[in-house]
Coordinates of C-alpha atoms and ligand atoms in Angstrom, one line a residue:
M5 CA -0.5 -20.6 47.0
A6 CA 2.8 -22.2 46.0
R7 CA 1.3 -25.4 44.7
N8 CA -0.8 -23.5 42.1
F9 CA 2.1 -21.7 40.6
D10 CA 2.2 -22.0 36.9
D11 CA 5.4 -23.1 35.1
S12 CA 4.0 -24.2 31.8
A13 CA 7.0 -23.1 29.8
R14 CA 9.0 -26.0 31.3
T15 CA 6.6 -28.9 31.2
P16 CA 3.6 -29.4 29.0
R17 CA 1.9 -31.3 31.9
R18 CA 1.3 -28.0 33.6
R19 CA -0.6 -26.5 30.7
R20 CA -3.9 -27.1 32.5
S21 CA -2.9 -24.7 35.2
D22 CA -2.2 -22.0 32.7
A23 CA -5.9 -21.0 33.1
P24 CA -6.4 -17.9 35.2
Q25 CA -5.6 -18.5 38.8
K26 CA -8.7 -18.2 40.9
L27 CA -8.2 -15.9 43.8
P28 CA -10.5 -16.2 46.8
E29 CA -13.2 -13.7 46.2
T30 CA -14.5 -13.2 49.8
P31 CA -12.5 -13.3 53.0
E32 CA -14.6 -16.3 54.0
E33 CA -13.1 -18.5 51.4
G34 CA -10.1 -20.9 51.8
V35 CA -7.3 -19.7 53.9
V36 CA -8.2 -16.0 53.8
A37 CA -10.5 -15.8 56.8
P38 CA -8.1 -17.6 59.2
L39 CA -5.1 -15.7 57.9
Q40 CA -7.0 -12.4 58.2
E41 CA -7.9 -13.3 61.8
V42 CA -4.2 -13.9 62.7
L43 CA -3.0 -10.7 60.9
D44 CA -5.8 -8.5 62.4
G45 CA -4.1 -9.0 65.8
Y46 CA -5.5 -7.9 69.1
F47 CA -8.0 -5.2 68.1
P48 CA -10.0 -6.7 65.2
Q49 CA -13.1 -4.7 66.2
A50 CA -11.1 -1.5 65.4
R51 CA -10.2 -2.9 62.0
A52 CA -13.7 -4.0 61.3
R53 CA -15.1 -0.6 62.2
L54 CA -12.6 1.2 59.9
R55 CA -13.2 -1.3 57.0
E56 CA -16.8 -0.2 57.0
V57 CA -15.9 3.4 56.2
L58 CA -12.7 2.9 54.0
D59 CA -14.9 2.5 50.9
D60 CA -16.4 5.9 51.4
P61 CA -15.3 7.8 48.2
E62 CA -14.4 10.8 50.4
L63 CA -11.9 8.7 52.3
R64 CA -10.4 7.1 49.2
P65 CA -6.9 8.3 48.2
A66 CA -7.1 11.5 46.2
F67 CA -4.8 12.8 43.4
G68 CA -4.6 15.6 40.9
L69 CA -6.4 18.1 43.2
G70 CA -5.1 21.6 43.7
L71 CA -3.5 22.4 47.1
E72 CA -6.5 24.1 48.6
A73 CA -9.0 21.5 47.4
A74 CA -6.7 18.7 48.7
R75 CA -6.4 20.4 52.1
A76 CA -10.2 21.1 52.4
R77 CA -11.0 17.5 51.4
T78 CA -8.6 16.1 54.1
T79 CA -10.0 18.4 56.8
A80 CA -13.6 17.3 55.9
A81 CA -12.5 13.7 56.1
L82 CA -11.4 14.1 59.7
E83 CA -15.1 14.5 60.6
K84 CA -15.8 11.1 59.1
V85 CA -12.9 9.6 61.0
L86 CA -14.3 11.2 64.2
A87 CA -17.7 9.7 63.5
T88 CA -16.2 6.2 63.7
G89 CA -15.4 6.9 67.4
M90 CA -11.9 5.7 66.7
P91 CA -10.0 8.8 68.0
H92 CA -11.6 8.6 71.5
G93 CA -9.5 5.5 72.4
A94 CA -6.4 7.6 72.6
F95 CA -7.7 9.6 75.6
R96 CA -8.6 8.6 79.1
V97 CA -12.2 8.3 80.2
D98 CA -11.9 11.3 82.5
Q99 CA -10.8 13.4 79.5
G100 CA -13.8 12.4 77.4
G101 CA -12.2 9.4 75.7
T102 CA -12.6 5.7 76.2
G103 CA -9.0 4.7 77.1
E104 CA -8.9 2.1 74.4
T105 CA -5.4 3.0 73.2
G106 CA -5.0 -0.1 71.1
E107 CA -8.2 0.6 69.2
T108 CA -7.0 4.1 68.2
L109 CA -3.5 3.0 67.2
T110 CA -5.0 0.2 65.1
G111 CA -7.6 2.5 63.6
I112 CA -5.0 5.1 62.6
E113 CA -3.0 2.2 61.0
M114 CA -6.1 1.2 59.0
L115 CA -6.3 4.8 57.5
G116 CA -2.9 4.0 56.0
H117 CA -4.6 1.5 53.6
N118 CA -6.3 4.5 52.0
D119 CA -5.4 8.2 52.0
L120 CA -2.2 8.9 53.8
S121 CA -3.0 12.6 54.0
V122 CA -6.1 11.6 56.1
M123 CA -3.9 9.3 58.2
V124 CA -1.2 12.0 58.8
K125 CA -3.7 14.7 59.5
S126 CA -5.5 12.4 62.0
G127 CA -2.1 11.6 63.5
V128 CA -1.2 15.2 63.9
Q129 CA -4.5 16.2 65.5
W130 CA -5.3 13.3 67.8
G131 CA -1.9 11.6 68.1
L132 CA 0.7 14.4 68.2
F133 CA -1.2 17.5 69.3
G134 CA -3.8 15.6 71.3
G135 CA -1.1 13.2 72.7
A136 CA 1.0 16.1 73.9
V137 CA -1.9 17.9 75.6
S138 CA -3.3 14.8 77.2
N139 CA 0.0 13.1 78.2
L140 CA 2.0 16.1 79.2
G141 CA -0.9 18.1 80.6
T142 CA -2.9 17.8 83.7
D143 CA -6.5 18.4 84.9
R144 CA -6.3 22.0 84.0
H145 CA -6.0 21.1 80.3
H146 CA -9.0 18.8 80.2
E147 CA -11.3 21.2 78.4
L148 CA -8.8 21.6 75.6
V149 CA -8.5 17.8 75.4
S150 CA -12.2 17.4 75.0
D151 CA -12.3 20.2 72.4
L152 CA -9.5 18.7 70.4
I153 CA -11.0 15.2 70.5
E154 CA -14.2 16.6 69.0
L155 CA -12.3 18.8 66.4
R156 CA -13.5 22.0 68.0
A157 CA -9.8 22.9 68.6
L158 CA -7.5 21.9 65.7
G159 CA -3.8 22.1 66.7
C160 CA -0.2 21.6 65.7
F161 CA 2.6 19.7 67.3
A162 CA 5.3 22.4 67.2
M163 CA 8.6 20.6 67.9
T164 CA 10.8 20.8 64.9
E165 CA 12.7 24.0 64.1
R166 CA 14.4 25.1 60.9
G167 CA 17.8 24.5 62.7
H168 CA 16.9 21.4 64.7
G169 CA 15.0 18.3 63.7
S170 CA 16.5 15.1 65.0
D171 CA 18.2 17.0 67.8
V172 CA 15.3 18.1 69.8
Q173 CA 17.2 18.9 73.0
S174 CA 18.9 21.8 71.2
L175 CA 15.7 23.6 70.2
E176 CA 16.0 27.4 70.4
T177 CA 12.5 28.7 71.0
T178 CA 12.3 30.2 74.4
A179 CA 9.7 30.7 77.1
H180 CA 10.6 33.1 79.9
Y181 CA 8.3 33.3 82.9
D182 CA 7.1 36.7 84.0
P183 CA 5.9 36.5 87.6
D184 CA 4.4 40.1 87.4
T185 CA 1.8 39.0 84.9
Q186 CA 2.0 35.3 85.5
E187 CA 2.6 34.7 81.9
F188 CA 5.2 32.9 79.7
V189 CA 6.7 34.9 77.0
L190 CA 7.2 32.7 73.9
H191 CA 9.9 34.0 71.6
S192 CA 11.8 32.8 68.4
P193 CA 15.2 34.5 69.0
T194 CA 16.9 33.4 65.8
A195 CA 16.0 32.6 62.2
S196 CA 16.9 28.9 62.9
S197 CA 14.4 28.8 65.8
E198 CA 11.4 29.1 63.4
K199 CA 9.0 26.2 63.9
W200 CA 9.2 24.3 60.7
F201 CA 7.2 21.6 58.8
L202 CA 4.3 21.6 61.2
G203 CA 1.1 19.8 60.1
N204 CA -2.1 21.8 60.7
A205 CA -0.1 25.1 60.8
A206 CA -0.6 26.5 57.3
R207 CA -4.4 26.4 57.2
D208 CA -6.4 24.9 60.0
G209 CA -4.6 25.0 63.3
R210 CA -6.0 27.3 66.0
W211 CA -3.6 26.0 68.7
A212 CA 0.0 24.7 68.9
A213 CA 1.8 22.6 71.5
V214 CA 5.1 24.5 71.4
F215 CA 8.3 22.8 72.5
C216 CA 10.7 25.4 73.9
Q217 CA 13.5 26.1 76.4
L218 CA 12.0 27.1 79.7
Y219 CA 13.4 29.9 81.8
T220 CA 12.3 31.1 85.2
P221 CA 13.7 34.2 87.1
D222 CA 15.4 32.0 89.7
Q223 CA 17.8 30.4 87.3
E224 CA 19.9 31.8 84.4
E225 CA 20.1 28.5 82.5
S226 CA 17.2 26.8 80.7
H227 CA 15.4 24.1 82.6
G228 CA 15.4 22.2 79.3
V229 CA 12.8 21.6 76.7
H230 CA 9.2 21.8 77.9
C231 CA 5.8 22.1 76.1
I232 CA 3.4 25.0 76.3
V233 CA 0.1 25.2 74.5
A234 CA -0.6 28.5 72.7
R235 CA -3.4 29.9 70.7
I236 CA -2.1 30.7 67.2
R237 CA -5.2 31.8 65.3
Q238 CA -8.4 33.5 66.1
D239 CA -11.7 31.6 65.4
D240 CA -11.9 33.4 62.0
G241 CA -8.6 31.9 61.0
S242 CA -6.4 35.1 61.3
P243 CA -3.2 34.7 63.2
V244 CA -3.1 36.2 66.7
A245 CA -0.8 39.2 67.4
G246 CA 2.7 38.0 68.2
V247 CA 2.5 34.9 66.0
R248 CA 3.7 34.8 62.4
I249 CA 2.5 31.8 60.4
G250 CA 4.0 30.6 57.1
D251 CA 3.0 28.0 54.5
H252 CA 5.3 25.3 53.1
G253 CA 3.0 25.1 50.0
V254 CA 3.5 22.1 47.7
K255 CA 5.5 19.2 49.0
G256 CA 6.6 15.9 47.5
G257 CA 3.4 14.2 48.6
L258 CA 0.7 14.5 51.4
A259 CA -1.0 17.3 49.5
G260 CA -3.9 17.3 51.9
V261 CA -1.7 18.1 54.9
D262 CA -1.2 21.8 55.5
N263 CA 2.4 22.0 56.7
G264 CA 3.6 25.4 57.8
T265 CA 5.8 27.4 60.0
L266 CA 5.5 29.5 63.2
M267 CA 7.5 32.3 64.7
F268 CA 6.8 34.0 68.1
D269 CA 7.5 37.6 68.8
H270 CA 7.5 38.0 72.6
Y271 CA 4.1 36.3 72.6
R272 CA 2.5 36.1 76.0
V273 CA 0.4 33.1 77.2
P274 CA -1.0 32.3 80.7
R275 CA 1.1 30.4 83.2
E276 CA -1.5 27.6 83.1
N277 CA -0.7 26.9 79.4
L278 CA 2.5 25.0 80.5
L279 CA 1.8 21.3 80.2
N280 CA 2.7 20.5 83.7
R281 CA 2.5 16.8 84.3
F282 CA 6.3 16.4 84.8
A283 CA 7.3 20.0 85.8
D284 CA 5.6 23.1 86.9
V285 CA 6.2 26.8 87.6
S286 CA 4.5 28.4 90.6
P287 CA 2.7 31.8 90.3
E288 CA 5.8 33.3 91.9
G289 CA 8.1 31.7 89.4
A290 CA 9.6 28.8 91.3
Y291 CA 10.3 25.8 89.1
S292 CA 9.6 22.3 90.4
S293 CA 9.7 18.8 89.1
D294 CA 9.5 15.3 90.5
I295 CA 12.2 14.3 88.1
E296 CA 15.5 15.8 89.2
S297 CA 17.7 15.3 86.2
P298 CA 16.9 17.5 83.2
N299 CA 18.0 14.7 80.9
A300 CA 15.7 12.1 82.5
R301 CA 12.8 14.7 82.5
F302 CA 13.3 15.3 78.8
F303 CA 13.3 11.6 77.9
T304 CA 10.3 11.0 80.2
M305 CA 8.4 13.6 78.2
L306 CA 9.4 12.2 74.9
G307 CA 8.6 8.7 76.1
A308 CA 5.0 9.7 76.8
L309 CA 4.7 10.6 73.1
V310 CA 5.9 7.3 71.6
R311 CA 2.5 6.5 70.2
G312 CA 2.9 8.8 67.2
R313 CA 6.0 6.9 66.1
V314 CA 4.1 3.6 66.4
T315 CA 1.3 4.8 64.1
V316 CA 3.7 6.1 61.5
G317 CA 5.3 2.7 61.2
A318 CA 2.0 0.8 61.3
A319 CA 0.3 3.0 58.7
A320 CA 3.4 2.6 56.4
G321 CA 2.9 -1.1 56.8
A322 CA -0.8 -0.8 55.8
A323 CA 0.1 1.3 52.7
T324 CA 2.7 -1.4 51.8
R325 CA 0.1 -4.2 52.1
T326 CA -2.4 -2.3 49.8
S327 CA 0.4 -1.8 47.3
L328 CA 1.3 -5.5 47.5
T329 CA -2.3 -6.4 46.9
I330 CA -2.4 -4.3 43.8
G331 CA 0.9 -5.8 42.6
T332 CA -0.2 -9.4 43.3
K333 CA -3.6 -9.0 41.6
Y334 CA -1.9 -7.5 38.6
A335 CA 0.4 -10.5 38.5
H336 CA -2.5 -12.8 38.3
L337 CA -4.3 -10.9 35.6
R338 CA -1.5 -9.7 33.4
R339 CA -0.1 -12.1 30.7
Q340 CA 3.2 -11.5 28.9
F341 CA 5.1 -13.8 26.5
A342 CA 4.1 -17.3 25.3
A343 CA 6.7 -20.2 25.3
D344 CA 5.6 -21.0 21.8
D345 CA 2.8 -20.3 19.3
T346 CA 0.6 -23.2 20.6
L347 CA 0.6 -21.8 24.2
P348 CA -1.3 -18.9 25.6
E349 CA 0.7 -16.0 27.0
K350 CA 1.8 -16.7 30.5
Q351 CA 0.6 -14.9 33.7
L352 CA 3.2 -12.8 35.4
I353 CA 2.7 -14.8 38.5
G354 CA 4.0 -17.8 36.6
Y355 CA 7.4 -16.3 36.3
R356 CA 9.7 -17.3 39.1
Q357 CA 11.5 -13.9 39.0
H358 CA 8.2 -12.1 39.4
R359 CA 7.2 -14.3 42.4
L360 CA 10.5 -13.4 44.0
R361 CA 9.6 -9.7 43.7
L362 CA 6.3 -10.4 45.5
I363 CA 6.4 -13.2 47.9
P364 CA 9.5 -12.3 50.1
R365 CA 8.0 -8.8 50.5
I366 CA 4.6 -10.3 51.4
A367 CA 6.3 -12.5 54.0
R368 CA 8.2 -9.5 55.4
S369 CA 4.9 -7.5 55.5
Y370 CA 3.3 -10.3 57.5
G371 CA 6.3 -10.4 59.9
L372 CA 6.2 -6.6 60.4
Q373 CA 2.5 -6.7 61.0
F374 CA 2.8 -9.4 63.7
A375 CA 5.5 -7.4 65.4
T376 CA 3.5 -4.1 65.1
N377 CA 0.4 -5.8 66.5
L378 CA 2.4 -7.0 69.5
L379 CA 3.9 -3.6 70.0
I380 CA 0.4 -1.9 69.9
K381 CA -0.9 -4.5 72.4
R382 CA 2.0 -3.8 74.7
I383 CA 1.5 -0.1 74.6
H384 CA -2.2 -0.6 75.2
D385 CA -1.5 -2.7 78.3
L386 CA 1.1 -0.2 79.6
E387 CA -1.4 2.7 79.2
A388 CA -4.0 0.7 81.0
E389 CA -1.7 0.4 83.9
D390 CA -1.6 4.2 84.1
L391 CA 2.0 4.3 85.2
D392 CA 3.3 7.1 87.4
R393 CA 6.0 8.0 84.9
A394 CA 7.8 10.4 87.2
N395 CA 8.3 7.7 89.8
L396 CA 8.9 4.5 87.9
T397 CA 10.2 1.3 89.5
P398 CA 13.4 0.0 87.8
E399 CA 11.4 -2.8 86.2
Q400 CA 8.8 -0.4 84.8
S401 CA 11.6 1.9 83.6
L402 CA 13.3 -1.0 81.7
D403 CA 10.0 -2.0 80.3
L404 CA 9.3 1.4 78.9
R405 CA 12.8 1.8 77.4
E406 CA 12.3 -1.6 75.7
V407 CA 9.0 -0.5 74.2
E408 CA 10.5 2.8 73.0
A409 CA 13.4 0.9 71.3
H410 CA 10.9 -1.5 69.7
A411 CA 8.8 1.5 68.5
A412 CA 11.9 3.1 67.0
A413 CA 13.2 -0.1 65.3
L414 CA 9.7 -1.0 63.9
K415 CA 9.2 2.6 62.7
A416 CA 12.4 2.4 60.7
A417 CA 11.8 -1.2 59.5
N418 CA 8.2 -0.6 58.4
T419 CA 8.9 2.7 56.6
A420 CA 12.0 1.4 54.9
H421 CA 10.0 -1.7 53.8
A422 CA 7.3 0.6 52.5
T423 CA 9.7 2.7 50.4
D424 CA 11.3 -0.4 48.9
T425 CA 8.1 -2.3 48.3
I426 CA 5.9 0.4 46.9
Q427 CA 8.6 1.3 44.3
E428 CA 8.9 -2.4 43.5
M429 CA 5.1 -2.7 43.0
R430 CA 5.2 0.4 40.8
E431 CA 7.7 -1.4 38.5
A432 CA 6.0 -4.8 38.8
T433 CA 2.8 -3.3 37.4
G434 CA 4.6 -1.8 34.4
G435 CA 3.1 1.3 32.8
A436 CA -0.2 0.7 34.6
G437 CA 1.6 1.3 37.9
Y438 CA 2.6 4.7 36.8
M439 CA -1.0 5.8 36.3
A440 CA -2.2 7.8 39.3
E441 CA -5.6 6.1 39.2
N442 CA -3.9 2.8 40.1
L443 CA -2.6 4.5 43.3
L444 CA 0.9 3.2 43.5
T445 CA 2.5 6.6 42.6
V446 CA 0.2 8.2 45.1
F447 CA 1.3 5.8 47.9
K448 CA 4.9 6.3 46.8
A449 CA 4.8 10.1 47.0
D450 CA 2.8 10.1 50.2
S451 CA 4.7 7.5 52.1
D452 CA 8.2 8.7 51.1
V453 CA 8.6 11.1 54.0
F454 CA 7.5 8.4 56.6
T455 CA 11.2 7.5 56.7
T456 CA 12.0 11.0 58.0
F457 CA 9.2 12.3 60.2
E458 CA 8.4 11.0 63.7
G459 CA 12.2 10.3 63.9
D460 CA 14.6 9.9 61.0
N461 CA 15.2 6.2 60.3
V462 CA 19.0 6.4 60.8
V463 CA 18.5 8.1 64.2
M464 CA 15.8 5.5 65.1
L465 CA 18.1 2.6 64.4
Q466 CA 20.8 4.2 66.5
L467 CA 18.3 4.6 69.3
A468 CA 17.3 0.9 69.0
A469 CA 21.0 -0.2 68.8
K470 CA 21.8 1.9 71.9
E471 CA 19.1 0.2 73.9
L472 CA 20.2 -3.3 72.7
L473 CA 23.8 -2.5 73.8
G474 CA 22.5 -1.2 77.1
G475 CA 20.6 -4.4 77.6
F476 CA 23.7 -6.4 76.8
A477 CA 25.7 -4.3 79.2
R478 CA 23.1 -4.8 82.0
E479 CA 23.2 -8.6 81.4
V480 CA 27.0 -8.8 81.5
R481 CA 27.3 -6.5 84.5
S482 CA 25.4 -9.0 86.6
F483 CA 27.8 -11.9 85.9
S484 CA 30.1 -13.4 88.6
N485 CA 33.8 -13.8 87.8
L486 CA 33.3 -17.4 86.7
E487 CA 30.3 -16.5 84.5
M488 CA 32.4 -13.7 83.0
V489 CA 35.2 -16.1 82.0
R490 CA 32.7 -18.5 80.6
F491 CA 31.0 -15.7 78.7
G492 CA 34.3 -14.5 77.3
L493 CA 35.3 -18.0 76.1
D494 CA 31.8 -18.6 74.6
S495 CA 31.9 -15.2 72.8
F496 CA 35.5 -15.8 71.6
G497 CA 34.5 -19.3 70.4
G498 CA 31.5 -18.0 68.6
V499 CA 33.5 -15.4 66.8
L500 CA 36.2 -18.0 65.9
R501 CA 33.5 -20.4 64.6
R502 CA 31.8 -17.7 62.5
R503 CA 35.1 -16.4 61.0
T504 CA 36.6 -19.8 60.2
A505 CA 33.9 -22.3 59.5
P506 CA 31.8 -22.2 56.3
T507 CA 28.3 -21.1 57.3
P508 CA 25.4 -22.6 55.6
Ligands
FAD27 C1 6.0 16.4 55.7 C2 6.6 16.6 57.1 C3 5.7 16.8 58.2 C4 6.3 17.0 59.4 N1 5.4 17.2 60.5 C5 5.9 17.7 61.6 C6 5.1 18.1 62.7 O1 3.9 18.1 62.6 N2 5.7 18.6 63.8 C7 7.0 18.6 64.0 O2 7.5 19.0 65.1 N3 7.8 18.2 63.0 C8 7.3 17.7 61.9 N4 8.2 17.3 60.9 C9 9.6 17.4 61.1 C10 10.3 16.0 61.1 O3 10.0 15.4 62.3 C11 11.8 16.2 60.9 O4 11.9 16.5 59.5 C12 12.6 15.0 61.3 O5 12.7 14.9 62.7 C13 14.0 15.1 60.8 O6 14.6 16.3 61.1 P1 15.3 17.2 60.0 O7 14.4 17.3 58.8 O8 15.8 18.4 60.6 O9 16.5 16.3 59.5 P2 18.0 16.2 60.1 O10 17.9 16.0 61.5 O11 18.7 17.4 59.6 O12 18.5 15.0 59.3 C14 19.2 15.0 58.0 C15 20.0 13.8 57.8 O13 21.0 13.7 58.8 C16 21.1 12.4 59.4 N5 21.5 12.5 60.8 C17 21.0 13.4 61.7 N6 21.5 13.1 62.9 C18 22.4 12.1 62.7 C19 23.3 11.3 63.6 N7 23.3 11.6 64.9 N8 24.0 10.3 63.0 C20 23.9 10.1 61.7 N9 23.1 10.7 60.9 C21 22.4 11.7 61.4 C22 19.7 11.9 59.3 O14 19.7 10.5 59.2 C23 19.2 12.5 58.0 O15 19.4 11.6 56.9 C24 7.7 17.0 59.6 C25 8.5 16.9 58.5 C26 8.0 16.7 57.2 C27 8.9 16.6 56.1

């Protein structure tokens, strides 16, 4: 690309290149096909399958619709996504899926090129709600898994509360076990325990995977946060007795996603609704878990849900790349200012300053895509190993922690890059960028909250930093005395060099 850049204002010799730059028209031309092959990563078949449907007008980004129309459109779009077969990869073969995790994660990423409401609603249904039931549940939840895959059971992932978002361990919703009826009693004891911001709650959800403090009669204190599936609406859409459902209404974006609230009033669900992969309660009320430490149990449960975080980062990356494509095409078409009356107006791409707005961001997008592709491949391989997460070897445990740290860091990096780049492309396309039909304002509004949900970016970076420091500590701990002295001198020397020498 660089050798075609037009700088006609400086040297007459370059006037000939002031003609419109020819962009490759088909992926087969020039460098595009090989570049696409590299960027498509490890699951190109998933990308190809999604590319076939992304031109469907009903899957294109929508704007200007009323709330109900936007929600109905998004719900209908889920059927089209299901028809691609993409969601099945997130579930094991014995659950009615195909076990091709990488295909699903890549497929959900591809939805990010189009309508982010469809991406988020898909993520809530198959990634969050589906991921909770299939990864935290056991055989007794298989029927629900197969129903949710096929959209016969729409559900919410009910983790966040009004009082607690980032700090999940402090959730206040309670589930007390009653051995007389063999039921859990779900309850929202305070105003701040109201389940809050939940996708699929306001309109469509019939089920919820409810994260709550678990109590059994044999212990006064909570066993920590666990997940229980609960029916929240009847088939006709009316709330079940004991569950109060609210609607967040209009948000800053994602109009097609029906975010809402849930409150439980001593609502009874059968004992079997506890997602019991990592802990169980017997009919008599005895609590048991293969993971002794409540802290380790909690993080094992959360670790099993890391895929949602990965798709949020990946889809933000996709929305960014679409925005960069819009901005780059505009820069090749739009002409502003002529150096003198004899010259035609110059293409925006001919201005160095404009190229600096585009090309470093394109480069960063490529870098983030390579890293995200690798992360998805790694998660796919780990899932294929079907690890016994309650009894990991030390190596497996380290491996998982590293993957979780990468997922957190890439979620933050991808979504922060999206926020910066989509805004820059909005400005780089002038007034045209402000027209909804050119989609940049739609991407901007819809991707904004990606920095917050699935783990606030500041908290995600702290998590990644903690893991890096932990890795560093593990490395240092294994040193002999001599190695420690050498390490100390090297580190001190490094700091001294950095602080004193001019760095290029
Ligand atoms: C549109 C939308 C959809 C959502 N969908 C769902 C859903 O389906 N299910 C669900 O369970 N949840 C959902 N959420 C909730 C989402 O996951 C939370 O909003 C998110 O976890 C952040 O929590 P919070 O909003 O309480 O922010 P807070 O935790 O209150 O964070 C506020 C600020 O405090 C900062 N902060 C917090 N802790 C620290 C710290 N330790 N150090 C430094 N700074 C800190 C954060 O960086 C942030 O800037 C959704 C949210 C939105 C907006």
